[in-house]
Coordinates of C-alpha atoms in Angstrom, one line a residue:
M1 CA -95.8 -97.6 58.9
S2 CA -95.1 -94.7 60.5
G3 CA -96.2 -91.6 57.8
L4 CA -93.9 -89.0 59.6
S5 CA -90.7 -87.3 57.2
E6 CA -87.4 -87.4 58.8
T7 CA -87.5 -84.4 59.9
E8 CA -90.7 -85.0 62.4
R9 CA -89.4 -88.5 63.1
A10 CA -85.7 -86.5 64.5
G11 CA -88.6 -84.1 66.1
C12 CA -90.8 -86.7 67.9
T13 CA -87.5 -88.8 69.0
K14 CA -86.3 -85.7 71.4
I15 CA -89.6 -85.0 72.3
L16 CA -90.2 -89.5 73.4
K17 CA -86.4 -88.7 75.2
F18 CA -87.9 -86.4 77.5
M19 CA -90.3 -89.0 79.2
S20 CA -90.7 -90.9 82.3
K21 CA -90.1 -94.9 81.6
D22 CA -93.8 -95.4 82.7
D23 CA -95.0 -92.9 80.8
L24 CA -93.5 -93.9 77.4
L25 CA -94.9 -97.6 78.0
S26 CA -98.1 -96.8 78.8
L27 CA -98.1 -94.6 75.6
S28 CA -96.8 -97.6 73.1
D29 CA -99.6 -99.7 74.8
T30 CA -102.1 -97.1 73.5
V31 CA -100.5 -96.6 69.8
T32 CA -100.2 -100.1 69.3
S33 CA -103.7 -101.3 71.1
K34 CA -101.5 -103.5 73.8
M35 CA -100.6 -105.5 70.4
I36 CA -96.7 -105.1 71.0
V37 CA -95.0 -106.0 74.1
V38 CA -91.8 -103.9 74.4
E39 CA -89.2 -104.9 76.7
N40 CA -87.1 -101.1 76.8
V41 CA -87.0 -97.3 76.5
T42 CA -85.2 -97.1 73.4
E43 CA -88.2 -100.4 72.3
A44 CA -90.9 -98.3 73.5
M45 CA -89.7 -95.2 71.4
E46 CA -89.6 -96.8 67.7
T47 CA -92.8 -98.5 68.2
I48 CA -94.2 -95.3 68.9
I49 CA -92.6 -93.4 66.1
S50 CA -93.3 -96.3 63.2
F51 CA -97.0 -96.0 64.3
T52 CA -97.6 -92.4 64.7
K53 CA -99.8 -92.0 61.5
N54 CA -99.1 -88.1 61.2
A55 CA -96.8 -85.4 63.8
E56 CA -99.9 -84.0 65.1
E57 CA -101.5 -87.4 66.4
L58 CA -98.9 -88.0 68.6
L59 CA -98.2 -84.3 69.8
R60 CA -102.1 -84.2 70.8
R61 CA -101.7 -87.2 73.0
K62 CA -102.3 -87.1 76.6
K63 CA -99.4 -88.4 77.2
V64 CA -97.6 -85.8 75.3
H65 CA -98.0 -83.2 78.2
R66 CA -98.2 -79.5 77.4
D67 CA -94.4 -78.8 79.1
L68 CA -92.5 -81.3 76.9
I69 CA -93.2 -79.8 74.0
F70 CA -92.5 -76.7 75.6
K71 CA -89.3 -78.0 76.7
Y72 CA -88.4 -79.0 73.3
L73 CA -88.7 -76.0 71.4
T74 CA -87.1 -73.9 74.0
K75 CA -83.9 -76.3 73.0
E76 CA -84.6 -75.7 69.5
G77 CA -84.3 -71.7 70.0
V78 CA -87.8 -71.3 69.6
A79 CA -89.3 -68.8 71.8
M80 CA -93.0 -69.3 73.4
L81 CA -94.7 -67.9 76.5
P82 CA -93.9 -69.9 79.1
S83 CA -98.4 -69.6 79.0
T84 CA -98.5 -70.9 75.7
E85 CA -101.2 -73.5 75.6
K86 CA -100.6 -76.9 74.4
H87 CA -102.5 -76.5 70.8
Q88 CA -100.7 -73.3 70.4
L89 CA -97.4 -75.2 71.4
V90 CA -98.3 -78.3 68.8
K91 CA -99.1 -75.9 66.1
R92 CA -95.5 -74.0 66.1
T93 CA -94.4 -77.5 66.4
L94 CA -95.4 -78.6 63.4
E95 CA -94.7 -75.3 61.4
L96 CA -91.0 -75.4 63.0
W97 CA -90.4 -79.4 61.3
S98 CA -92.5 -78.6 58.1
S99 CA -89.9 -75.8 57.1
G100 CA -87.5 -78.3 58.0
K101 CA -86.0 -75.4 60.2
A102 CA -84.1 -74.6 56.6
V103 CA -82.4 -71.4 56.6
D104 CA -83.4 -70.1 53.0
D105 CA -80.4 -68.5 51.9
N106 CA -81.8 -66.3 48.8
S107 CA -84.9 -64.9 50.5
H108 CA -83.2 -62.0 51.7
L109 CA -81.0 -61.4 48.8
D110 CA -83.5 -59.3 47.1
E111 CA -84.8 -56.9 50.1
T112 CA -83.3 -53.8 50.2
S113 CA -84.7 -52.8 53.9
E114 CA -84.2 -49.3 55.1
T115 CA -82.9 -50.2 58.0
T116 CA -80.0 -52.1 56.5
D117 CA -79.0 -48.6 55.1
S118 CA -78.1 -47.5 58.4
T119 CA -75.2 -50.0 59.0
S120 CA -73.7 -49.4 55.2
T121 CA -70.5 -47.8 55.8
K122 CA -68.0 -49.3 53.8
A123 CA -64.3 -50.4 55.2
E124 CA -62.5 -48.7 53.2
V125 CA -58.7 -47.9 53.5
G126 CA -58.5 -45.5 57.2
F127 CA -62.2 -46.3 58.3
D128 CA -62.4 -46.7 62.1
P129 CA -64.2 -49.2 63.7
L130 CA -65.0 -47.5 67.0
V131 CA -67.1 -45.3 64.7
L132 CA -68.4 -48.2 62.7
G133 CA -69.2 -49.6 65.9
Q134 CA -70.9 -47.0 68.2
Q135 CA -73.0 -46.2 64.2
F136 CA -73.7 -50.1 64.5
C137 CA -74.7 -50.3 67.9
Q138 CA -77.1 -47.4 68.2
W139 CA -78.4 -49.0 64.8
F140 CA -78.6 -52.4 66.3
F141 CA -80.0 -51.6 70.0
Q142 CA -82.9 -49.3 68.4
L143 CA -84.5 -51.9 66.9
L144 CA -84.1 -54.7 69.0
N145 CA -85.8 -52.3 71.9
S146 CA -88.3 -51.3 70.1
Q147 CA -89.6 -55.2 69.8
N148 CA -89.9 -54.3 73.6
P149 CA -94.4 -53.7 73.8
S150 CA -93.7 -52.1 76.5
L151 CA -91.9 -49.2 75.4
G152 CA -94.9 -48.8 73.4
Q153 CA -92.8 -48.0 69.7
Q154 CA -93.6 -49.0 66.6
P155 CA -91.6 -52.3 66.2
Q156 CA -88.7 -51.7 63.6
D157 CA -87.9 -54.3 60.9
W158 CA -86.2 -57.1 62.7
G159 CA -86.1 -60.7 61.1
P160 CA -82.6 -62.6 59.8
Q161 CA -82.6 -60.6 56.8
H162 CA -79.5 -58.4 58.8
F163 CA -77.7 -62.2 59.6
W164 CA -75.6 -64.2 57.7
P165 CA -77.2 -67.8 56.5
D166 CA -74.6 -69.6 59.2
V167 CA -74.5 -67.2 61.6
K168 CA -74.1 -68.5 65.7
L169 CA -75.4 -67.0 68.9
C170 CA -73.8 -67.6 72.0
L171 CA -75.2 -66.6 75.2
L172 CA -74.1 -67.2 78.4
S173 CA -76.7 -65.8 81.3
R174 CA -75.0 -65.8 85.1
T175 CA -78.3 -64.7 87.7
S176 CA -78.8 -67.7 90.0
S177 CA -77.6 -69.7 88.3
E178 CA -75.4 -70.2 84.7
Q179 CA -77.0 -71.1 82.0
T180 CA -75.3 -71.3 78.3
E181 CA -77.5 -71.1 74.8
E182 CA -76.2 -72.1 71.5
F183 CA -78.0 -71.0 67.8
L184 CA -77.1 -71.7 64.3
G185 CA -78.9 -70.1 61.7
A186 CA -80.2 -66.7 61.3
E187 CA -84.1 -68.3 61.9
L188 CA -83.0 -69.3 64.7
V189 CA -80.1 -66.5 65.6
S190 CA -83.5 -63.6 64.8
L191 CA -86.1 -65.4 67.5
R192 CA -83.9 -65.9 70.1
L193 CA -82.7 -62.4 70.5
L194 CA -85.8 -61.3 69.6
A195 CA -87.4 -63.4 72.4
L196 CA -84.7 -61.0 74.7
T197 CA -87.3 -57.7 74.4
K198 CA -90.5 -59.0 72.8
E199 CA -91.4 -61.8 75.0
E200 CA -88.6 -61.5 78.4
R201 CA -89.5 -57.4 77.9
L202 CA -85.8 -56.5 78.9
L203 CA -84.3 -52.9 77.6
L204 CA -81.0 -52.9 76.6
S205 CA -78.9 -49.9 77.1
P206 CA -75.1 -50.0 75.9
N207 CA -72.4 -48.0 77.1
L208 CA -71.5 -46.1 73.6
E209 CA -67.8 -44.8 75.1
P210 CA -65.2 -46.4 75.6
P211 CA -64.0 -48.7 77.7
G212 CA -68.1 -49.5 77.1
L213 CA -67.2 -50.3 73.9
R214 CA -64.2 -51.0 71.3
G215 CA -64.1 -52.0 67.8
L216 CA -61.3 -54.0 66.3
A217 CA -60.8 -55.3 61.9
S218 CA -59.3 -57.8 60.6
P219 CA -57.5 -58.2 57.7
H220 CA -60.3 -60.3 56.3
G221 CA -62.8 -58.2 56.3
L222 CA -64.5 -59.3 59.5
V223 CA -64.7 -56.2 62.3
L224 CA -65.6 -57.1 65.6
V225 CA -67.9 -54.7 67.7
A226 CA -67.6 -55.3 72.0
V227 CA -69.9 -53.1 73.7
A228 CA -71.4 -53.3 77.3
G229 CA -74.0 -51.9 78.8
T230 CA -77.4 -52.5 81.6
I231 CA -80.3 -54.5 80.9
H232 CA -83.4 -53.2 82.5
R233 CA -87.2 -54.3 82.8
D234 CA -89.6 -51.4 83.0
A235 CA -88.5 -49.1 85.6
A236 CA -85.7 -52.0 87.2
C237 CA -81.7 -52.1 86.8
L238 CA -81.5 -56.1 86.3
G239 CA -77.9 -56.3 85.4
I240 CA -75.1 -55.9 83.1
F241 CA -74.8 -57.4 79.1
E242 CA -71.7 -57.6 76.8
Q243 CA -72.1 -58.3 73.6
T244 CA -69.7 -58.8 71.0
F245 CA -70.1 -59.3 66.9
G246 CA -68.6 -59.8 64.0
L247 CA -69.6 -58.4 61.0
I248 CA -68.8 -58.6 57.6
R249 CA -70.3 -56.6 54.3
S250 CA -72.4 -58.3 52.1
P251 CA -71.3 -57.0 48.4
L252 CA -74.9 -58.3 47.2
E253 CA -76.5 -56.1 49.2
N254 CA -75.1 -52.3 48.9
N255 CA -72.1 -53.7 50.9
S256 CA -74.3 -53.3 53.9
W257 CA -72.3 -55.0 57.1
K258 CA -74.7 -57.9 58.2
I259 CA -73.9 -59.8 61.5
K260 CA -71.5 -63.4 61.4
F261 CA -71.9 -64.1 64.7
V262 CA -72.7 -63.0 68.0
N263 CA -71.4 -63.8 71.9
L264 CA -73.9 -62.0 74.6
K265 CA -73.0 -62.8 78.5
I266 CA -75.7 -61.2 80.7
R267 CA -74.8 -61.4 84.6
G268 CA -77.6 -60.7 86.7
Q269 CA -77.5 -58.4 90.0
E270 CA -77.2 -61.2 92.2
A271 CA -74.0 -62.5 89.8
L272 CA -72.7 -59.0 90.5
G273 CA -71.8 -58.6 93.6
G274 CA -73.0 -54.9 94.3
A275 CA -70.8 -53.8 91.7
E276 CA -70.8 -50.2 89.9
M277 CA -73.5 -50.3 87.0
A278 CA -73.8 -46.9 86.1
A279 CA -71.5 -46.8 82.3
P280 CA -70.7 -50.2 82.3
A281 CA -66.8 -51.0 81.3
L282 CA -65.7 -53.8 78.7
T283 CA -64.1 -57.0 80.7
Y284 CA -62.7 -58.8 77.5
N285 CA -59.0 -58.3 77.2
L286 CA -57.3 -56.8 74.1
V287 CA -56.1 -60.4 73.6
E288 CA -59.3 -62.1 73.8
L289 CA -60.9 -59.9 71.5
Q290 CA -58.2 -60.1 68.6
L291 CA -58.6 -63.4 69.1
L292 CA -62.9 -63.5 69.0
C293 CA -61.9 -61.6 65.4
G294 CA -59.2 -63.5 63.9
R295 CA -61.7 -66.2 63.2

């Protein structure tokens, strides 16, 4: 009876799991006009899904509160402002489902972005990974920071085209509590990093000199760049970050470097205990970096 696609069914189920038992049973009564009596939460969810004609109808139900949809989108790596209204969240969720979250591997192969040229240093014999690291970081953080509306700059060409389709992002933030997030795929990784500057209005200022920056090259063509820096919002320094990138050249795009994985650790002021923040140094040791490089 359900008119939902597989993606919509999976997404609706995730949202329903956030609901209280009372709300689920009540919603089941509503969608079935009390024609079906359910015994438990699992039956309620299955019944709701079965009797739903389309995804939008379910998302617009009163019992499907705005906060539930916001929580779902956040877990899926879709950055939305906390003040976003329910109808906008519904629209974004439907867009996410209709795209199937699929990254079109071919969508960026024909594009030649002006900004990728600045990272097209070729890894010839004897090239210096540290120099590449400096060039890459100058390019990356300038590009990412340009998305911050408080700077008043023209945003540069940010997007999934700078990442490999199977890129992975691990984000660890230590502020008053510790939180770990993981995202997979160029679209989601690109959106989550964009949210740091565009929505959260953070400014990342890297330390481009050792011991704040290191570069390592693996025999398999991967270059690891590790950088530390400070995080700011407007005039306030909020803490420090450490970020490692795995870079691999794309032979289909003039051998420009594209990002294979990103690990980002953020430590807020309260987690630092008054440590020096002027020019942060990397806390990764060489063995840890070599392990990352050997992926």
